[in-house]
Amino acid sequence: MADVTAALLTTADGRPLKAALAEAQSRARRRAFLLVAPLLAFVVLTFIIPIGQMLDRSFHHDGFSANAPNLVEWFDANPEGTVPDEAAFAALAADMKLMKENKTAGEAGTRVNYTLAETRSLITKTARGADKLAPPFKEALLAIDDRWDDPAVWQAMRSSASAYTADFYLSALDMERAEDGSIQRVEEQGRIYVYLFFKTFLLSGIITLVCLLLAFPVAHLLATLPMAKANLLMILVLLPFWTSLLVRTTSWIVLLQGEGVVNDILLSLGFIGDDGRLKMIYNQTGTIIVMTHVLLPFMILPLYSVMRVIPPSYARAARSLGATSWTTFRRIYLPQTLPGIGAGSLLVFILAVGYFITPALVGGADGQLISNLIDFHMRNSNWSMAAALSAMLLAGVLVLYWLYDRLIGIDNLKLG
Amino acid sequence: MALPIYASPLERIWHYSYLVICTAIFVFLIAPILVVIPLSFNAEPYFTFTEAMLTFDPVGYSLRWYDALLTLGMLAPEAARDNAWWSDMWANSTWVRAAKNSIIIGFWSTILATVLGTLAALGLSRPEMPYRRVVMAILISPMIVPIIIIATGLFFFYSNPCSIMGFECGRLTSTYLGVILAHTTLGIPFVIITVTATLSGFDQSLIRASASLGASPSRTFFKVIMPLILPGVVSGALFAFVTSFDEVVAVLFIAGPDQQTIPRQMWNGIREAISPAILAVATILVIISIALLATVELLRRRSERLRGVTPH
């Protein structure tokens, strides 16, 4: 044994082989990483950082806390539930003067308004007349508006006094803070977000299922036909994949609308009367039909690549052993296609959950998904709310993406 | 897909109904794309086949919607079609300007995505690449993350005047650069996927062979690697171009009135005043996508031939 350690392997120039190999390997690693580095830097700068900053808005809003320093101080000094005393009203008056001076009442009011409706107007109105405020401040402020005596307003200001807040997430879960600071669900008619998340997932599930049902026979046909014929038919699958989404949406509007091609055909065949034209677009049905069409290739392609390599001899063996064709399909063929079913379903579901364009154009009133609500809040400058909804949607998508990577592996993602 | 000789009558019935079902699904896939082509030649402002069209009466067909594409937004659409009319059309027609914007933005974002993506794919397919899985997941994520989230993030990011190391470059909203960068990010996953797929069949020993014969790394790249992976790179580039050419949400959020692209105009057209002129645009786009698909198919076959994978 001693001989082996003594005769240390070296390279031609006398360096220990182990060290030389380690160095060569780390050099190769560095080279590989350097090739990826420019793109990684680009993606971090134009993708990760912008999304990160956007998500920051979902729990960080200093519109009130930065513009009302005196109130923040009073809230810090007095625990929750303290009845506002003269010192509190003095702080309020001082902050109102500050807001008037810096023209920040709107910004501060917007933040409080997220927590309690109609407080923005209260704050801007009070700030407008802040110059005339004089002690005793409580009476002076109540003279401007008696809502300043309302504990709910003070509770809303208290929760706005911290730049970091979970209030937007509470709203996105249809919750709110009660006057005493406890968390409760909002009134029945105000609950929209949880329902919409549920609907988005449900519709995505339906679309995934329909895609699977339509893709399975087609993929099976393509996988069992001779290659030359299969390649020809494959073009029919790939052409929609390469056609502009807006073109496909336009075509579906043309086909499905009240005066459209499908209704005209049904009418001329006598299936429906002129007043019985089917309403297939600008509603949930339209969203499902068009999204199924758009996402179908994403289901067919992974299924096809799995089915193509299933050896037909297994099925033949099963038949020769006396299994019926149904048993052969159920016990022999179907289990072998599971990786393809998993890959296609996950991919279609992930893409469907975040879909925006199709529901926006053909969804009408009841075919809208969560993405459309994010867009709605963005257009109304309700940015923190849009960010909170985005964060929740993103979290869901990333979990599914992680699952996809675990089960299928991103390397196996193929396009055509 | 021949029926086995031992098939029972029930299985025969099922087999033929299965073929009918498959045909129906193919019709579902392809009919919506083809139906716009004849309708775009409609002489009437309708979205359905008129009597005259169904009887193949030439009166029912016209090129008026293609003409409308050119004249919309022109200063003097009714003028005689001389040189002044054509230059007016080239400069002012809404759809022509949109097409120019789409091509400019698509071109530059494709170049950026292809160069960066191909380099990264070369690194990612080396066995020594550290943190391969995580890096790959990050680079593919622009395809997975909902576009509305990306667009929202970019809107805020671009609204702040940027400054890189003290160099002020102003806001990126309503600039070509902003849209090009956004579309590059969206195109990158497609380049990565197609180029790494091509590289997976690449024989790494060719690189060592080239090096042992005295070629420098750059010579090896241009003379050995590049010719072999070129089909994959070109397909990736085409994917990236189509992604940009079809993208509307990022344009909605970050582009200004000067960067209106074809999809953006179509979006307006569908949401506000839907006119058959949209079908003319759709037809042109369908023809472009058929051409692109044919190119990619040819490239794929060439690539398979080069790698020695025979499809037959």
XYZ file of C-alpha atoms in Angstrom:
728
model
C 0.000 0.000 0.000
C 2.780 2.365 0.878
C 4.193 1.982 -2.636
C 0.979 3.218 -4.222
C 0.845 6.444 -2.226
C 4.518 7.035 -2.829
C 4.222 6.659 -6.602
C 1.925 9.669 -7.020
C 0.524 9.914 -10.539
C 1.701 13.051 -12.287
C 1.146 14.697 -15.653
C 3.973 14.950 -18.203
C 5.158 18.260 -16.726
C 5.334 16.803 -13.234
C 2.144 18.198 -11.621
C -0.031 15.855 -9.554
C -2.685 14.380 -11.834
C -5.486 14.985 -9.335
C -4.814 18.711 -9.134
C -4.366 19.022 -12.889
C -7.677 17.251 -13.516
C -9.523 19.366 -10.952
C -8.175 22.505 -12.542
C -9.133 21.387 -16.048
C -12.619 20.542 -14.824
C -13.194 23.845 -13.131
C -11.928 25.593 -16.248
C -14.468 23.661 -18.330
C -17.206 24.576 -15.841
C -16.228 28.226 -16.011
C -16.263 28.159 -19.813
C -19.708 26.576 -19.931
C -21.036 29.115 -17.454
C -19.481 32.034 -19.337
C -21.443 31.010 -22.444
C -24.705 31.110 -20.486
C -23.841 34.204 -18.448
C -24.827 36.914 -20.996
C -28.298 35.463 -21.455
C -28.757 34.830 -17.769
C -27.835 38.452 -17.038
C -30.252 39.604 -19.738
C -33.134 37.532 -18.382
C -32.472 38.645 -14.806
C -32.457 42.291 -15.912
C -35.466 42.266 -18.232
C -37.584 39.583 -16.594
C -36.757 38.619 -13.000
C -36.107 42.128 -11.652
C -39.195 43.732 -13.248
C -41.442 40.981 -11.903
C -39.755 41.152 -8.512
C -40.299 44.906 -8.326
C -43.906 44.476 -9.358
C -44.476 41.881 -6.640
C -42.906 44.281 -4.146
C -45.894 46.556 -4.710
C -48.214 43.842 -3.472
C -47.005 44.199 0.125
C -45.199 47.517 0.135
C -47.059 50.807 -0.183
C -45.683 53.854 1.655
C -48.244 56.308 0.315
C -49.637 56.916 3.799
C -46.737 56.010 6.075
C -44.289 58.321 4.267
C -46.678 61.275 4.249
C -48.128 61.053 7.745
C -45.090 60.922 10.061
C -46.894 62.327 13.140
C -49.707 59.790 13.002
C -47.225 56.959 12.471
C -45.472 58.112 15.642
C -48.743 58.203 17.596
C -49.765 54.741 16.373
C -46.371 53.392 17.414
C -46.676 54.893 20.892
C -50.243 53.705 21.526
C -51.352 50.083 21.273
C -54.210 48.892 19.106
C -57.637 49.724 20.496
C -56.601 53.028 22.151
C -59.313 55.638 21.757
C -57.831 58.581 19.812
C -57.082 61.378 22.263
C -56.305 65.060 21.682
C -52.664 64.164 20.922
C -53.853 61.870 18.143
C -56.025 64.583 16.627
C -53.129 67.048 16.910
C -50.932 64.598 14.998
C -53.681 64.199 12.412
C -53.982 67.964 11.975
C -50.206 68.336 11.658
C -50.086 65.631 9.007
C -52.985 67.183 7.119
C -51.032 70.450 6.963
C -47.992 68.544 5.733
C -50.040 66.824 3.057
C -51.481 70.095 1.884
C -48.012 71.630 1.721
C -46.526 68.697 -0.221
C -49.702 67.959 -2.222
C -49.594 64.328 -1.105
C -53.126 63.970 0.303
C -54.268 62.029 -2.753
C -51.405 59.561 -2.486
C -51.970 59.012 1.239
C -55.723 58.787 0.790
C -55.349 56.182 -1.931
C -53.479 53.901 0.450
C -56.084 54.218 3.241
C -58.844 53.808 0.698
C -57.513 50.322 -0.144
C -58.307 49.324 3.443
C -61.545 51.276 3.924
C -63.634 52.641 1.075
C -64.409 56.363 0.786
C -61.549 57.447 3.062
C -59.653 58.998 0.140
C -62.239 61.729 -0.277
C -62.305 62.237 3.502
C -58.530 62.780 3.636
C -58.312 65.022 0.553
C -61.247 67.102 1.781
C -59.715 67.552 5.240
C -56.281 68.352 3.807
C -57.783 71.081 1.601
C -58.958 72.947 4.710
C -55.967 72.004 6.871
C -54.620 75.583 7.098
C -57.535 76.734 9.224
C -57.195 73.948 11.794
C -56.543 75.232 15.310
C -56.677 73.674 18.798
C -58.667 71.990 20.137
C -58.040 69.786 17.129
C -60.637 67.132 17.858
C -63.523 69.607 17.611
C -61.951 71.346 14.613
C -61.573 68.085 12.664
C -65.010 66.806 13.599
C -66.417 70.113 12.339
C -64.945 69.334 8.915
C -66.278 65.782 8.880
C -67.749 63.746 11.734
C -66.357 60.528 10.283
C -63.099 61.399 12.096
C -64.818 60.022 15.186
C -65.370 56.666 13.486
C -63.123 53.908 14.961
C -63.117 52.159 11.548
C -61.340 55.157 9.983
C -58.701 55.115 12.712
C -58.276 51.382 12.324
C -57.785 51.818 8.576
C -55.178 54.531 9.149
C -53.414 52.334 11.706
C -53.089 49.457 9.271
C -51.914 51.904 6.580
C -49.277 53.383 8.907
C -46.852 50.589 8.131
C -45.261 50.615 4.683
C -45.458 46.830 4.626
C -48.893 45.321 4.637
C -50.751 42.115 3.891
C -53.976 44.037 3.263
C -53.830 43.577 -0.514
C -53.519 39.841 -0.093
C -56.428 39.916 2.365
C -58.524 41.730 -0.246
C -57.423 39.249 -2.892
C -58.747 36.483 -0.641
C -62.027 38.364 -0.107
C -61.073 39.206 3.496
C -60.929 42.477 5.370
C -59.941 43.813 8.761
C -62.778 44.461 11.171
C -62.844 47.563 13.379
C -61.098 45.721 16.191
C -58.321 44.555 13.856
C -59.493 40.956 13.532
C -59.743 39.390 10.083
C -63.131 38.509 8.631
C -64.621 37.663 5.252
C -66.159 40.517 3.276
C -69.894 40.680 2.679
C -71.465 38.108 0.405
C -71.892 40.335 -2.678
C -68.321 41.667 -2.400
C -66.670 38.256 -2.687
C -65.283 38.129 -6.208
C -61.647 37.091 -6.140
C -61.788 33.621 -4.590
C -64.667 32.773 -6.895
C -62.695 33.990 -9.913
C -59.600 32.015 -8.930
C -61.821 28.971 -8.510
C -63.459 29.612 -11.877
C -60.083 30.093 -13.596
C -58.862 26.755 -12.263
C -62.144 25.043 -13.091
C -62.239 26.352 -16.678
C -58.561 25.468 -17.140
C -59.349 21.979 -15.883
C -62.270 21.628 -18.302
C -60.140 22.897 -21.199
C -57.324 20.484 -20.270
C -59.771 17.587 -20.167
C -61.370 18.477 -23.508
C -57.900 18.890 -25.041
C -56.910 15.463 -23.728
C -60.056 13.825 -25.117
C -59.498 15.398 -28.542
C -55.727 14.929 -28.613
C -55.639 11.262 -27.631
C -57.210 9.755 -30.783
C -55.341 12.141 -33.067
C -51.966 11.465 -31.432
C -52.657 7.732 -31.560
C -53.506 7.920 -35.249
C -50.349 9.930 -35.997
C -48.206 7.526 -33.982
C -49.504 4.400 -35.722
C -49.637 5.642 -39.319
C -46.592 5.158 -41.572
C -44.123 8.025 -41.126
C -44.751 9.668 -44.506
C -48.520 9.904 -43.949
C -48.052 10.921 -40.324
C -45.745 13.773 -41.342
C -48.354 15.020 -43.770
C -51.116 14.956 -41.156
C -48.740 16.494 -38.622
C -48.795 19.655 -40.716
C -52.495 19.992 -39.883
C -51.532 20.017 -36.200
C -48.578 22.367 -36.600
C -50.283 24.933 -38.822
C -52.578 26.193 -36.020
C -49.507 26.253 -33.781
C -47.764 28.636 -36.188
C -50.783 30.784 -36.966
C -51.211 34.055 -35.133
C -53.374 33.800 -32.042
C -55.323 36.875 -33.108
C -56.006 35.325 -36.503
C -57.382 32.196 -34.847
C -59.502 34.259 -32.469
C -60.842 36.331 -35.379
C -61.686 33.163 -37.286
C -63.614 31.773 -34.346
C -65.573 34.994 -34.000
C -66.454 34.728 -37.699
C -67.475 31.093 -37.266
C -69.399 31.274 -34.036
C -71.089 34.659 -33.846
C -74.856 35.058 -34.145
C -74.701 35.850 -37.883
C -71.690 33.606 -38.316
C -70.880 30.613 -40.465
C -71.816 27.837 -38.009
C -75.192 29.361 -37.183
C -75.887 29.895 -40.893
C -75.077 26.256 -41.665
C -77.271 24.994 -38.822
C -80.037 27.302 -40.021
C -79.870 26.117 -43.639
C -79.864 22.494 -42.451
C -82.980 23.261 -40.442
C -81.556 22.371 -37.018
C -82.380 25.792 -35.585
C -84.857 28.523 -36.405
C -83.839 32.087 -37.231
C -84.705 33.192 -33.690
C -82.956 30.197 -32.201
C -79.430 31.118 -33.273
C -76.982 29.653 -30.766
C -74.976 32.010 -28.620
C -71.519 30.463 -28.790
C -69.199 33.430 -28.508
C -68.692 36.354 -26.107
C -69.441 34.020 -23.208
C -67.900 31.134 -21.265
C -68.609 28.678 -24.105
C -66.630 30.882 -26.487
C -63.669 30.991 -24.099
C -63.670 27.197 -23.769
C -63.986 26.497 -27.522
C -61.312 28.960 -28.618
C -58.851 28.113 -25.841
C -59.248 24.401 -26.574
C -58.385 25.076 -30.200
C -55.404 27.232 -29.263
C -53.968 24.787 -26.723
C -54.735 21.504 -28.501
C -51.320 21.272 -30.282
C -49.594 21.550 -26.879
C -51.428 18.348 -25.890
C -51.010 16.472 -29.166
C -47.239 16.971 -29.475
C -46.140 15.440 -26.122
C -48.684 12.619 -26.462
C -47.442 11.874 -29.961
C -43.783 11.754 -28.949
C -44.599 9.238 -26.185
C -46.968 7.092 -28.288
C -44.533 6.848 -31.187
C -42.040 4.838 -29.156
C -44.563 2.401 -27.591
C -43.767 -0.980 -29.156
C -46.876 -2.521 -30.775
C -45.724 -6.004 -29.753
C -47.058 -5.594 -26.175
C -50.578 -5.052 -27.411
C -50.255 -7.988 -29.785
C -48.979 -10.170 -26.960
C -51.985 -9.215 -24.835
C -54.374 -10.039 -27.654
C -52.700 -13.389 -28.283
C -53.109 -14.210 -24.606
C -56.832 -13.699 -24.949
C -57.414 -10.114 -23.814
C -60.226 -8.245 -25.530
C -59.317 -5.074 -27.386
C -60.802 -2.958 -24.596
C -58.774 -4.772 -21.935
C -55.672 -4.431 -24.071
C -56.223 -0.722 -24.374
C -57.020 -0.220 -20.690
C -54.365 -2.466 -19.146
C -51.532 -2.362 -21.702
C -51.690 0.715 -23.943
C -53.097 3.416 -21.654
C -50.552 2.936 -18.808
C -47.730 3.341 -21.306
C -49.086 6.687 -22.513
C -49.270 8.136 -18.972
C -46.005 10.152 -19.269
C -47.404 11.864 -22.368
C -50.772 12.484 -20.720
C -49.014 13.986 -17.711
C -46.722 16.212 -19.773
C -49.462 17.459 -22.076
C -52.032 18.026 -19.334
C -49.637 19.928 -17.101
C -48.432 22.112 -19.961
C -51.953 22.896 -21.181
C -53.166 23.588 -17.642
C -50.232 25.908 -16.900
C -50.800 27.863 -20.124
C -54.587 27.981 -19.612
C -54.459 29.324 -16.054
C -52.603 32.464 -17.152
C -54.458 33.003 -20.410
C -55.393 36.568 -21.205
C -55.918 37.399 -24.872
C -58.620 34.885 -25.779
C -60.897 35.477 -22.770
C -60.454 39.234 -23.226
C -61.598 39.071 -26.852
C -64.266 36.355 -26.838
C -65.068 35.872 -23.154
C -67.844 38.451 -22.885
C -69.018 38.992 -19.309
C -68.824 35.509 -17.810
C -65.837 34.088 -19.671
C -63.216 36.288 -18.001
C -60.302 34.745 -16.101
C -58.043 36.021 -13.341
C -55.597 37.556 -15.855
C -58.370 39.790 -17.136
C -59.035 41.041 -13.609
C -55.334 41.884 -13.216
C -55.583 43.849 -16.452
C -58.733 45.568 -15.164
C -56.966 46.699 -11.967
C -53.955 47.876 -13.990
C -56.117 50.030 -16.222
C -57.762 51.554 -13.164
C -54.355 52.303 -11.595
C -55.210 49.943 -8.744
C -51.620 48.750 -8.920
C -51.149 47.153 -5.522
C -54.246 45.039 -6.008
C -53.060 43.959 -9.488
C -49.692 43.066 -7.972
C -51.236 40.976 -5.170
C -53.404 39.037 -7.646
C -50.368 38.590 -9.924
C -48.330 37.252 -7.012
C -50.983 34.661 -6.184
C -51.395 33.609 -9.812
C -47.608 33.455 -10.228
C -47.244 31.319 -7.114
C -49.775 28.843 -8.509
C -48.085 28.714 -11.910
C -44.620 28.283 -10.395
C -45.793 25.348 -8.269
C -47.139 23.681 -11.425
C -43.917 24.515 -13.285
C -41.854 22.982 -10.506
C -44.075 19.901 -10.665
C -43.564 19.736 -14.429
C -39.796 19.909 -13.998
C -39.903 17.197 -11.303
C -42.143 14.804 -13.214
C -41.226 15.404 -16.840
C -38.117 17.587 -16.876
C -37.889 20.880 -18.751
C -35.327 19.314 -21.106
C -38.102 17.186 -22.551
C -40.164 20.177 -23.645
C -40.393 19.956 -27.427
C -41.889 22.180 -30.068
C -42.932 20.394 -33.203
C -53.014 1.711 -38.938
C -54.330 -1.369 -40.672
C -57.092 -3.365 -39.069
C -55.826 -6.764 -37.857
C -57.164 -9.792 -39.651
C -58.736 -11.183 -36.473
C -60.830 -8.060 -35.766
C -64.431 -8.767 -34.770
C -67.328 -6.949 -36.502
C -67.694 -4.685 -33.463
C -64.037 -3.774 -33.691
C -64.458 -3.015 -37.379
C -67.301 -0.588 -36.631
C -65.255 1.013 -33.891
C -62.248 1.296 -36.200
C -64.184 3.226 -38.835
C -65.936 5.448 -36.336
C -62.508 6.135 -34.852
C -61.290 7.343 -38.242
C -64.390 9.558 -38.542
C -63.718 11.037 -35.096
C -60.098 11.762 -36.030
C -61.188 13.449 -39.253
C -63.629 15.604 -37.290
C -60.853 16.682 -34.924
C -58.581 17.556 -37.842
C -61.411 19.633 -39.296
C -61.793 21.354 -35.918
C -58.053 22.148 -35.965
C -57.763 23.423 -39.492
C -61.167 24.764 -40.576
C -61.049 27.952 -38.490
C -57.745 28.847 -40.124
C -58.868 28.209 -43.674
C -62.351 29.720 -43.404
C -61.026 33.283 -43.269
C -59.327 32.976 -46.657
C -62.439 32.888 -48.909
C -64.323 35.258 -46.593
C -61.632 37.912 -47.003
C -62.631 38.199 -50.680
C -66.241 38.938 -49.766
C -67.726 41.787 -51.774
C -70.178 42.583 -48.983
C -69.341 43.786 -45.480
C -70.515 40.488 -43.938
C -68.691 37.780 -42.041
C -70.479 34.909 -43.637
C -70.790 33.396 -47.091
C -73.254 35.307 -49.268
C -75.481 33.693 -51.910
C -73.215 34.994 -54.661
C -70.134 33.500 -53.003
C -71.733 30.077 -52.619
C -72.689 29.968 -56.304
C -69.176 31.098 -57.251
C -70.595 34.183 -58.922
C -67.660 36.563 -59.546
C -69.886 39.435 -58.353
C -69.679 38.005 -54.852
C -65.907 38.298 -54.719
C -63.739 41.394 -54.608
C -60.425 42.725 -53.366
C -62.064 45.685 -51.609
C -60.881 44.655 -48.116
C -57.284 44.347 -49.275
C -57.647 47.801 -50.777
C -59.101 49.022 -47.497
C -55.951 47.821 -45.723
C -53.852 50.139 -47.849
C -56.104 53.175 -47.748
C -56.965 53.247 -44.033
C -55.170 56.201 -42.446
C -54.000 57.730 -45.734
C -54.176 61.478 -46.224
C -55.766 61.289 -49.682
C -57.073 57.767 -50.286
C -59.351 58.876 -53.105
C -56.626 60.493 -55.191
C -55.442 58.982 -58.478
C -53.057 56.068 -58.003
C -49.875 57.798 -59.081
C -46.518 58.030 -57.335
C -47.857 60.523 -54.809
C -50.609 58.070 -53.819
C -48.117 55.262 -53.316
C -45.753 57.372 -51.234
C -48.723 58.609 -49.190
C -49.719 54.978 -48.637
C -46.185 53.968 -47.712
C -45.888 56.773 -45.177
C -49.369 57.021 -43.684
C -51.419 53.877 -44.158
C -52.170 52.526 -40.672
C -51.663 48.885 -41.608
C -48.497 49.527 -43.614
C -47.021 51.394 -40.666
C -48.049 48.566 -38.348
C -46.394 46.055 -40.675
C -43.200 48.112 -40.717
C -43.185 48.273 -36.911
C -43.823 44.543 -36.605
C -40.939 43.785 -38.929
C -38.487 46.182 -37.245
C -39.344 44.935 -33.743
C -39.452 41.298 -34.852
C -36.121 41.557 -36.663
C -34.116 43.049 -33.810
C -35.649 40.908 -31.085
C -35.016 37.799 -33.194
C -31.359 38.737 -33.678
C -30.883 39.387 -29.961
C -32.743 36.275 -28.833
C -30.976 34.034 -31.350
C -27.441 35.217 -30.579
C -27.865 35.145 -26.795
C -29.957 31.969 -26.870
C -27.586 29.996 -29.099
C -24.566 30.888 -26.951
C -26.453 29.878 -23.829
C -27.663 26.635 -25.421
C -24.043 25.765 -26.271
C -23.125 26.259 -22.611
C -26.196 24.410 -21.332
C -25.516 21.312 -23.404
C -21.976 20.925 -22.092
C -21.865 18.219 -19.444
C -19.737 20.447 -17.170
C -22.376 23.192 -16.899
C -22.950 23.933 -13.199
C -26.525 24.419 -11.843
C -27.812 23.297 -15.227
C -31.318 22.480 -14.081
C -31.963 25.737 -12.241
C -30.493 27.910 -15.003
C -32.539 26.077 -17.624
C -35.704 26.547 -15.539
C -35.047 30.289 -15.278
C -34.360 30.692 -18.990
C -37.510 28.788 -20.017
C -39.751 30.578 -17.500
C -40.758 33.513 -19.782
C -42.765 30.921 -21.719
C -44.544 29.659 -18.602
C -45.180 32.841 -16.600
C -48.521 34.388 -17.655
C -47.934 37.168 -20.155
C -50.077 39.601 -18.187
C -47.667 39.304 -15.235
C -44.634 39.893 -17.477
C -46.302 42.887 -19.130
C -47.333 44.372 -15.788
C -43.813 43.978 -14.410
C -42.246 45.548 -17.498
C -44.733 48.415 -17.414
C -43.611 49.439 -13.916
C -39.950 48.724 -14.665
C -39.939 50.797 -17.848
C -41.942 53.640 -16.303
C -39.034 54.509 -14.024
C -36.319 56.468 -15.802
C -33.490 53.982 -15.884
C -29.882 54.749 -15.111
C -27.204 52.143 -15.599
C -23.985 53.063 -13.788
C -24.770 56.764 -13.855
C -25.755 56.729 -17.526
C -29.239 58.166 -17.898
C -31.221 56.491 -20.633
C -34.691 57.819 -19.947
C -37.939 55.877 -19.821
C -38.323 52.780 -21.930
C -42.105 52.970 -22.231
C -43.201 54.093 -25.710
C -39.807 53.297 -27.222
C -38.787 50.721 -29.797
C -35.986 49.561 -27.510
C -38.449 48.732 -24.735
C -40.662 46.613 -26.973
C -37.655 44.914 -28.589
C -36.199 43.964 -25.192
C -39.562 42.613 -24.032
C -40.013 40.525 -27.177
C -36.440 39.236 -26.910
C -37.206 37.905 -23.433
C -40.355 36.194 -24.732
C -38.514 34.642 -27.692
C -35.559 33.268 -25.726
C -37.233 30.063 -24.424
C -38.048 28.970 -27.983
C -34.447 29.459 -29.144
C -33.126 27.585 -26.101
C -35.536 24.669 -26.613
C -34.877 24.199 -30.329
C -31.100 24.690 -30.183
C -30.584 22.405 -27.159
C -32.739 19.788 -28.925
C -30.435 19.979 -31.959
C -27.352 19.873 -29.738
C -28.588 16.770 -27.930
C -27.820 14.805 -31.088
C -24.494 16.578 -31.545
C -21.395 14.406 -31.319
C -19.138 16.204 -28.806
C -16.090 14.257 -29.990
C -16.189 16.293 -33.217
C -15.062 19.292 -31.158
C -12.117 17.362 -29.742
C -11.287 16.027 -33.197
C -11.266 19.566 -34.571
C -9.102 20.799 -31.683
C -6.657 17.910 -32.050
C -6.240 18.828 -35.702
C -5.155 22.275 -34.617
C -8.294 24.398 -35.051
C -8.812 27.342 -32.699
C -12.072 27.371 -30.659
C -13.572 30.051 -32.917
C -12.605 28.113 -36.061
C -14.136 24.987 -34.539
C -17.310 26.920 -33.821
C -17.742 28.367 -37.308
C -16.484 25.386 -39.320
C -17.722 22.404 -37.294
C -20.411 23.308 -34.759
C -22.293 26.019 -36.630
C -22.982 24.115 -39.886
C -24.329 21.179 -37.889
C -26.618 23.118 -35.556
C -27.660 25.752 -38.115
C -31.052 24.141 -38.859
C -31.901 24.236 -35.143
C -30.700 27.834 -34.833
C -32.784 28.942 -37.817
C -35.912 27.173 -36.489
C -35.320 28.808 -33.118
C -34.959 32.189 -34.822
C -38.204 31.631 -36.739
C -39.985 30.691 -33.506
C -38.619 33.847 -31.874
C -39.751 35.948 -34.835
C -43.249 34.469 -34.801
C -43.469 35.045 -31.049
C -42.666 38.708 -31.530
C -44.798 39.008 -34.667
C -47.834 37.634 -32.798
C -47.327 39.368 -29.452
C -49.931 41.883 -28.322
C -50.065 42.113 -24.520
C -46.590 43.579 -23.959
C -47.260 46.010 -26.810
C -50.566 46.994 -25.174
C -48.811 47.791 -21.910
C -45.500 49.357 -22.912
C -45.686 50.593 -26.511
C -46.700 54.122 -27.452
C -48.697 55.269 -30.481
C -45.552 55.090 -32.654
C -44.938 51.403 -31.961
C -48.316 49.968 -32.987
C -47.786 46.535 -34.503
C -50.040 44.332 -36.652
C -51.410 42.305 -33.704
C -52.050 45.570 -31.850
C -54.084 46.899 -34.808
C -55.955 43.597 -35.000
C -56.699 43.833 -31.293
C -58.226 47.276 -31.901
C -60.109 45.914 -34.867
C -61.584 42.973 -32.957
C -62.464 44.944 -29.832
C -63.877 48.059 -31.385
C -65.077 48.048 -34.956
C -64.773 44.614 -36.498
C -64.614 45.004 -40.281
C -63.852 42.374 -42.940
C -60.552 44.208 -43.503
C -59.379 42.207 -40.474
C -60.009 39.031 -42.462
C -57.725 40.316 -45.216
C -54.944 40.802 -42.645
C -55.696 37.375 -41.209
C -55.403 35.796 -44.661
C -52.023 37.425 -45.253
C -50.843 36.201 -41.852
C -52.078 32.654 -42.541
C -50.098 32.606 -45.770
C -47.003 33.845 -43.917
C -47.408 31.125 -41.293
C -47.786 28.429 -43.969
C -44.503 29.645 -45.486
C -42.779 29.644 -42.089
C -44.063 26.179 -41.231
C -42.826 24.827 -44.561
C -39.380 26.341 -43.902
C -39.186 24.827 -40.420
C -40.297 21.403 -41.673
C -37.619 21.433 -44.381
C -35.001 22.487 -41.837
C -36.074 19.745 -39.430
C -35.697 17.098 -42.110
C -32.302 18.475 -43.118
C -31.206 18.421 -39.487
C -32.365 14.824 -39.058
C -30.513 13.839 -42.216
C -27.328 15.552 -41.005
C -27.546 13.767 -37.676
C -28.097 10.465 -39.424
C -31.608 10.036 -38.052
C -33.709 8.813 -40.957
C -37.387 9.536 -40.486
C -38.483 6.691 -42.764
